[in-house]
Every structure is written in structure tokens, then in C-alpha cells.
XYZ file of N, CA, C and O in Angstrom:
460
model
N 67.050 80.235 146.976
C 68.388 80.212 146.397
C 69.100 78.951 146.886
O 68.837 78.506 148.003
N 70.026 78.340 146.058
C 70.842 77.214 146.421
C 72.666 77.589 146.290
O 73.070 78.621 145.755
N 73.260 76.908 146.676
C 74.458 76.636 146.569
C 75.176 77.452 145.370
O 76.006 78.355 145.271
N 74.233 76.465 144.330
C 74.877 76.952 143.174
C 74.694 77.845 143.017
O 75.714 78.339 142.537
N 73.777 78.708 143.123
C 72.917 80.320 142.615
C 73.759 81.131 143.030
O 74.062 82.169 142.440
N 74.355 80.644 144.373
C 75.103 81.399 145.687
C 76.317 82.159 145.143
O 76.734 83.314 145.051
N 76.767 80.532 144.739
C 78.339 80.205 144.201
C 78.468 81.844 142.507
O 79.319 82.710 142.304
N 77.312 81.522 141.839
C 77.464 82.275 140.703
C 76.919 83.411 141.110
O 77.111 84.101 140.109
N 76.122 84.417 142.225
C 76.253 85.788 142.404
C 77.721 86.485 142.674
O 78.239 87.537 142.300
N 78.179 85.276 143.590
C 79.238 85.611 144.338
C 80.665 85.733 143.550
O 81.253 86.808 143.665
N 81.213 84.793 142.824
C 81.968 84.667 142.475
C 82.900 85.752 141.443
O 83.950 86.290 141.795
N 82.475 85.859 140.584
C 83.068 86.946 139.743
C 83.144 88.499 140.700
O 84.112 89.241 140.532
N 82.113 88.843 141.614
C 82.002 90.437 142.396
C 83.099 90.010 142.814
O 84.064 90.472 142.205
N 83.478 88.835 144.159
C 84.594 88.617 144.472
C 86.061 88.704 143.969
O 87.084 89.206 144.435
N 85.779 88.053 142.894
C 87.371 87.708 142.513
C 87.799 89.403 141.621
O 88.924 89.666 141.195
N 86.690 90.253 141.535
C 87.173 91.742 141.058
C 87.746 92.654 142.271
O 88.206 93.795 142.247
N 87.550 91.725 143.359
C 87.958 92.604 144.813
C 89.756 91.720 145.324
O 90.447 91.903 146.327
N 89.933 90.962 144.338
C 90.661 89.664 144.376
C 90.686 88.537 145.804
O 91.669 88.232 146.478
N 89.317 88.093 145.959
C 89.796 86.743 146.536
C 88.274 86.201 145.671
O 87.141 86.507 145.298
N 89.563 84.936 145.748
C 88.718 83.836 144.945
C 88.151 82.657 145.533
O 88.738 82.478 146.601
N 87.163 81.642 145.315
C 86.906 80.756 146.026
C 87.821 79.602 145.582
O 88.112 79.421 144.400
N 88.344 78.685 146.785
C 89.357 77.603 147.252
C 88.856 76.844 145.724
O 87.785 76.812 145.117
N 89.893 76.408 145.534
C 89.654 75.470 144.161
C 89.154 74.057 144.478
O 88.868 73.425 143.461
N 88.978 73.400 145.637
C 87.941 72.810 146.126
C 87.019 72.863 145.856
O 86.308 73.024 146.848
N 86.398 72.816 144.830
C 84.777 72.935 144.517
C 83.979 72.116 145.711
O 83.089 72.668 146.357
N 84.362 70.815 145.931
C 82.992 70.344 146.810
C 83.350 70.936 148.189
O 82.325 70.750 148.845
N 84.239 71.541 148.971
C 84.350 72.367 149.796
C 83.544 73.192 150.088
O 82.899 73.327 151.129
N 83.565 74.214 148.480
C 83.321 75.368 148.597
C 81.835 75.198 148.712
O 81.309 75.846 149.617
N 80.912 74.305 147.823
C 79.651 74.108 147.754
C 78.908 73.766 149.190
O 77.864 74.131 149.731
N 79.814 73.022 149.467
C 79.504 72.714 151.238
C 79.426 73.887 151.870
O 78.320 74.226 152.292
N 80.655 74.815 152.087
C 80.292 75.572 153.285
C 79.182 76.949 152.286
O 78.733 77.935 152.871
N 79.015 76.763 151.230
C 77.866 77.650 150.774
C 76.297 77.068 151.272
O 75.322 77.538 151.857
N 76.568 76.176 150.858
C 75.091 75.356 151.781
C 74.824 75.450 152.585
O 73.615 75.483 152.813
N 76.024 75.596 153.895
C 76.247 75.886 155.033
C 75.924 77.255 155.492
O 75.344 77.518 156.546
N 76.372 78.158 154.561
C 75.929 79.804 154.863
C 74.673 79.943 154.500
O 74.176 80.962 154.979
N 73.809 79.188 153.698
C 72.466 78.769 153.412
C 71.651 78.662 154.699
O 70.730 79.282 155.231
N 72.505 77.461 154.992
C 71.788 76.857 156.457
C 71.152 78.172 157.814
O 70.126 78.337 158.474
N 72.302 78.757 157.676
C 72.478 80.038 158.689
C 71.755 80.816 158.619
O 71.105 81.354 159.515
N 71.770 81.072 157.020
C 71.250 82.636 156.551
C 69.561 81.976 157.349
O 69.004 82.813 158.059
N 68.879 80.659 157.227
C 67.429 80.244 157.298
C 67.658 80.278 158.697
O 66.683 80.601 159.375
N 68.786 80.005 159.329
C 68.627 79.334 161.143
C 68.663 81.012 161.623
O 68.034 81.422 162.599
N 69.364 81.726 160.903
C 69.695 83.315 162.128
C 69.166 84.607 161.480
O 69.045 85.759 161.897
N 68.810 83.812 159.941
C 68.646 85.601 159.129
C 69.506 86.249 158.666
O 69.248 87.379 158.253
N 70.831 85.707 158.593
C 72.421 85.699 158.208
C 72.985 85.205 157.996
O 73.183 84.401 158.907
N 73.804 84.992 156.898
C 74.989 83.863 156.525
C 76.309 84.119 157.474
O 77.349 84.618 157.043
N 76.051 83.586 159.192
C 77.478 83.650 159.783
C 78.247 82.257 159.248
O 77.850 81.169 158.830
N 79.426 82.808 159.461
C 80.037 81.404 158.846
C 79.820 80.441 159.499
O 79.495 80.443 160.687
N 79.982 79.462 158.771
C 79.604 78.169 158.921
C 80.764 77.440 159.567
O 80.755 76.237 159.305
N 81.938 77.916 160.477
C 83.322 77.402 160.632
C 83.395 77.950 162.286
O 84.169 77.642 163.193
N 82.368 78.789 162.246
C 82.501 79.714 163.922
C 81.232 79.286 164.232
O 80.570 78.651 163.410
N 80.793 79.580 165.397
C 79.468 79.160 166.918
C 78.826 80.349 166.826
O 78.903 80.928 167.910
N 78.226 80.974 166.015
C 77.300 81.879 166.032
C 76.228 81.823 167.368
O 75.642 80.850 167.840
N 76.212 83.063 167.728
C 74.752 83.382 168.626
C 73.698 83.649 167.960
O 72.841 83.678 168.843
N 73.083 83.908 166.795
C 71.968 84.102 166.466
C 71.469 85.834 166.784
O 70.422 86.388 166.449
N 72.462 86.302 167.426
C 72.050 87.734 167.601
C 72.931 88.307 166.249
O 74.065 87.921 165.967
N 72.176 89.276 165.513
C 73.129 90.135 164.622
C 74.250 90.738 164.454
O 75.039 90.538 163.531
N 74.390 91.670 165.540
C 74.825 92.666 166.119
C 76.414 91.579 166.753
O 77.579 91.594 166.353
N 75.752 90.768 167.834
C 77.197 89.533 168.036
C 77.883 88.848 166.990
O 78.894 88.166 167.158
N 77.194 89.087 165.702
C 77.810 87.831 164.827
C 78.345 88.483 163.841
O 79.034 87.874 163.022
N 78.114 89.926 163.729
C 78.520 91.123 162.850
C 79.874 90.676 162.106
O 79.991 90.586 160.884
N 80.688 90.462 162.876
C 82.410 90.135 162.581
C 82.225 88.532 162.036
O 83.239 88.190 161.428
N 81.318 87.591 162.088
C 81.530 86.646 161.059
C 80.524 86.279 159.973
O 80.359 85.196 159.412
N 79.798 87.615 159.787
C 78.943 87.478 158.304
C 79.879 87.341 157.384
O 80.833 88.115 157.458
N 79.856 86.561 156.540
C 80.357 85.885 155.592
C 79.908 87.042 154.689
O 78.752 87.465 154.682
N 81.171 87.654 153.720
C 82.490 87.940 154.209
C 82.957 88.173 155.504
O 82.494 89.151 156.091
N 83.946 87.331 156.181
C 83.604 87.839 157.532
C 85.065 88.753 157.649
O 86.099 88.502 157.030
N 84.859 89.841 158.580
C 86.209 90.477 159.197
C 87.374 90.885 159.119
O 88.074 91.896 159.067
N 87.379 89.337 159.130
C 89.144 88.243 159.278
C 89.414 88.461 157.909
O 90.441 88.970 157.460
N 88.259 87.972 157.145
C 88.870 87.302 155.627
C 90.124 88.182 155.328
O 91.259 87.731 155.177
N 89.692 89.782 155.247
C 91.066 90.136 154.436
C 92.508 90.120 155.108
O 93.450 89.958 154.333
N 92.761 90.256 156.333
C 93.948 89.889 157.009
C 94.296 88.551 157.059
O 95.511 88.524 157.256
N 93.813 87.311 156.975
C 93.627 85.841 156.998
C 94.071 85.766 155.497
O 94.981 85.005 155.167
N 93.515 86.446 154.720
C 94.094 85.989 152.945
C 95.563 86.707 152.605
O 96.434 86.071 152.011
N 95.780 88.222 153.076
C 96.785 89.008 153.286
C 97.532 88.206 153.967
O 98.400 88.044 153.109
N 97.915 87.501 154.946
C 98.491 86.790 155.705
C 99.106 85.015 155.307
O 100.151 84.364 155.311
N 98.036 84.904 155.078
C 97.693 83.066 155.513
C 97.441 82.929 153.595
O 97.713 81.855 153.057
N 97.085 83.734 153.020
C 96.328 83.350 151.672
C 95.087 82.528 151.224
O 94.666 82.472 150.068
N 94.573 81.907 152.291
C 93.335 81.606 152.769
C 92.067 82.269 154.323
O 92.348 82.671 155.452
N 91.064 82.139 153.795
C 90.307 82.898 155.238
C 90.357 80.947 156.128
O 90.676 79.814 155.766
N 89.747 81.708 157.567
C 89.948 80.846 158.233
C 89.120 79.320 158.061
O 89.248 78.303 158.743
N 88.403 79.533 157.112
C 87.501 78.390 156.836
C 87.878 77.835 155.407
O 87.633 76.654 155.159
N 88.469 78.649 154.453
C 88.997 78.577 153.026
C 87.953 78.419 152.452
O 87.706 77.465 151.714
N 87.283 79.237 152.687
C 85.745 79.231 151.148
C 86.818 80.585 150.623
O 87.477 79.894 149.846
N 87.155 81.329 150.553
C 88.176 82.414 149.687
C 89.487 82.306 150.220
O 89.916 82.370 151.372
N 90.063 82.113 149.038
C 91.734 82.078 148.940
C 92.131 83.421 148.107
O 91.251 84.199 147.740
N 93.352 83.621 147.863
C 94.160 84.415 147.210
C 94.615 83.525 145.730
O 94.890 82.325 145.697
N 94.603 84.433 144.605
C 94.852 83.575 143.401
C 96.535 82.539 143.399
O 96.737 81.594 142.636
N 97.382 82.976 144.288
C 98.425 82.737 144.417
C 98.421 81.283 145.552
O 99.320 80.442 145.554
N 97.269 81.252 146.412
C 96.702 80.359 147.253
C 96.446 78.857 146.355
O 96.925 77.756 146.624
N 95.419 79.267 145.075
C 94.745 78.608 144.228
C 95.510 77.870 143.678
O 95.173 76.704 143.470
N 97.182 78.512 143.157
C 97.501 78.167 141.908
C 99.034 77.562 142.613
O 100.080 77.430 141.977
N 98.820 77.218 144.212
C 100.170 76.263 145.057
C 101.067 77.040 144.862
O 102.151 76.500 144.640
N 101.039 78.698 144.853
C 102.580 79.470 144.813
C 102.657 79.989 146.217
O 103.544 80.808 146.455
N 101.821 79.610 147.209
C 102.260 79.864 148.604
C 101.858 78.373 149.224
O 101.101 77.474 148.855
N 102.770 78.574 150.378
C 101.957 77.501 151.219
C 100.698 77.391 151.735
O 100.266 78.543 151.729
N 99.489 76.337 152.376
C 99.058 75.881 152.267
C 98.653 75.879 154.396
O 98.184 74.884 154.948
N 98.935 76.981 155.032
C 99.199 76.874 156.012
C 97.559 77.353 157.238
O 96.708 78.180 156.913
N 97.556 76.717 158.297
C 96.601 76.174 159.045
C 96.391 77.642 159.428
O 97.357 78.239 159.905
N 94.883 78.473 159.222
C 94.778 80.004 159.808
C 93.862 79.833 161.131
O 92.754 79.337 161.339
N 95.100 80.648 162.143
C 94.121 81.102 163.067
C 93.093 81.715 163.260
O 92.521 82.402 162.413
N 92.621 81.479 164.776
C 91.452 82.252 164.680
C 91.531 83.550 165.770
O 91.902 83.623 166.941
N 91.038 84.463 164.872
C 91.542 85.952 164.911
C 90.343 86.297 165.604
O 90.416 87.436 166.066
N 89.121 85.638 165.872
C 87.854 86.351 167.078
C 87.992 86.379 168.355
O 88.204 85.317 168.940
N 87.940 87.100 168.782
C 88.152 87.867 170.009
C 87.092 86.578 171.190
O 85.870 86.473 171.298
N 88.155 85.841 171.849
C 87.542 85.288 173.011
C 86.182 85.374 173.487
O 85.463 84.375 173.516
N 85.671 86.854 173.974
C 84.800 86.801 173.973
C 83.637 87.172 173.542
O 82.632 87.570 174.132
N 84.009 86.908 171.870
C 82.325 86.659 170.997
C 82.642 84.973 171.053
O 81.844 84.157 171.514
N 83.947 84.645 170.495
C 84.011 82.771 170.470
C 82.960 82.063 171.791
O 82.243 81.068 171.683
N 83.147 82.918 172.985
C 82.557 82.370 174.647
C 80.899 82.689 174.216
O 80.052 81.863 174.554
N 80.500 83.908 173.467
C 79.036 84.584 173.147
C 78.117 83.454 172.422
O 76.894 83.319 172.386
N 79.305 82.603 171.791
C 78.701 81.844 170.297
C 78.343 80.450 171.258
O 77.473 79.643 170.930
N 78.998 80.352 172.232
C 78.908 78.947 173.275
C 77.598 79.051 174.031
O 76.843 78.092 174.185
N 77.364 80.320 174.513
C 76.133 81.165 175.214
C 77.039 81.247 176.606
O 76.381 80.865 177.573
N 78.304 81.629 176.913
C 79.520 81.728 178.080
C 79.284 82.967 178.021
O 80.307 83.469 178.486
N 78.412 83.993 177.676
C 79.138 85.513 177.828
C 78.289 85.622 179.064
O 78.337 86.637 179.759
């Protein structure tokens, strides 16, 4: 599977749950490549924006969909990496604002190999 294949399973299931991908297309293609990369390096698409450990079970909270996304889009109108926005995100009727990161210290320290 590639990018694109990615981009068209994903997209429409998504946007019926309403979040949509960042209107950034070469963004979005990137960090899909990127969850590509992962899914081959760990056996999982952790996001591509966090320090994954390679253990499952540790990375649980940033499989892409990760966690955050729906409080980060509820919130912020983007997840913390902006591969999914909110349609209101998409279309410049909210701001445009920098999302924290909502993982708990110590999986962020797990993903370093600090635990």
C-alpha cells in the first residue's frame, strides 16, 4: 500500500465520523508515508509527530488515530500533528492555533527509551 491507497481508504470513513484531512495535501501525503514508514519499522502506524517505542501496548495512545485526536480537534480543531482537522479548521472559520501535547510524560520519556 502507498500514500495514496492510504489517503483513499481513509478518507471518506473519516470525514463520516467528521474529521477531515488538513487541506494541505502535500502535508497530509507526507505524514501518510510517514505512518507507512512505522506501520514497516513497528507493525503500527504510530504517529509520525511522537518518539514511538516500538512496543504496542506503549504506543497504544498514538496509533494513528491517535487518543488525542478527538479532544485536540474538539479543542484546537486540528490533532496535534494536523493530518485531521475539523471541517470548520479546513474552511479558516477557526483559528489556526499551535496543539499541545496531551501524552503523558512518561510514555513521551518511554519513546526516548528514559522509562
Amino acid at each position: 500500500m502507498d500514500a495514496k491507497e492510504l489517503y483513499g481508504k481513509l478518507k471518506a470513513f473519516q470525514e463520516k465520523k467528521g474529521y477531515f484531512f488538513n487541506s494541505d495535501t502535500t502535508m497530509v501525503m507526507d505524514l501518510l508515508e510517514m505512518l507507512l514508514v512505522n506501520k514497516e519499522r513497528y507493525g503500527h502506524m504510530a504517529c509520525p509527530c511522537r518518539l514511538a517505542s516500538g512496543n504496542y501496548e506503549m504506543d497504544r495512545d498514538i496509533i494513528c488515530p491517535c487518543t488525542y485526536r478527538e479532544p485536540d480537534v474538539a479543542e484546537y480543531g486540528a490533532c496535534f500533528c494536523g493530518l485531521y482537522t475539523s471541517k470548520e479548521w479546513n474552511e479558516g472559520k477557526c483559528p489556526h492555533r499551535v496543539v499541545p501535547e496531551r501524552r503523558p510524560a512518561e510514555k513521551v520519556l518511554a519513546g526516548l527509551g528514559l522509562d
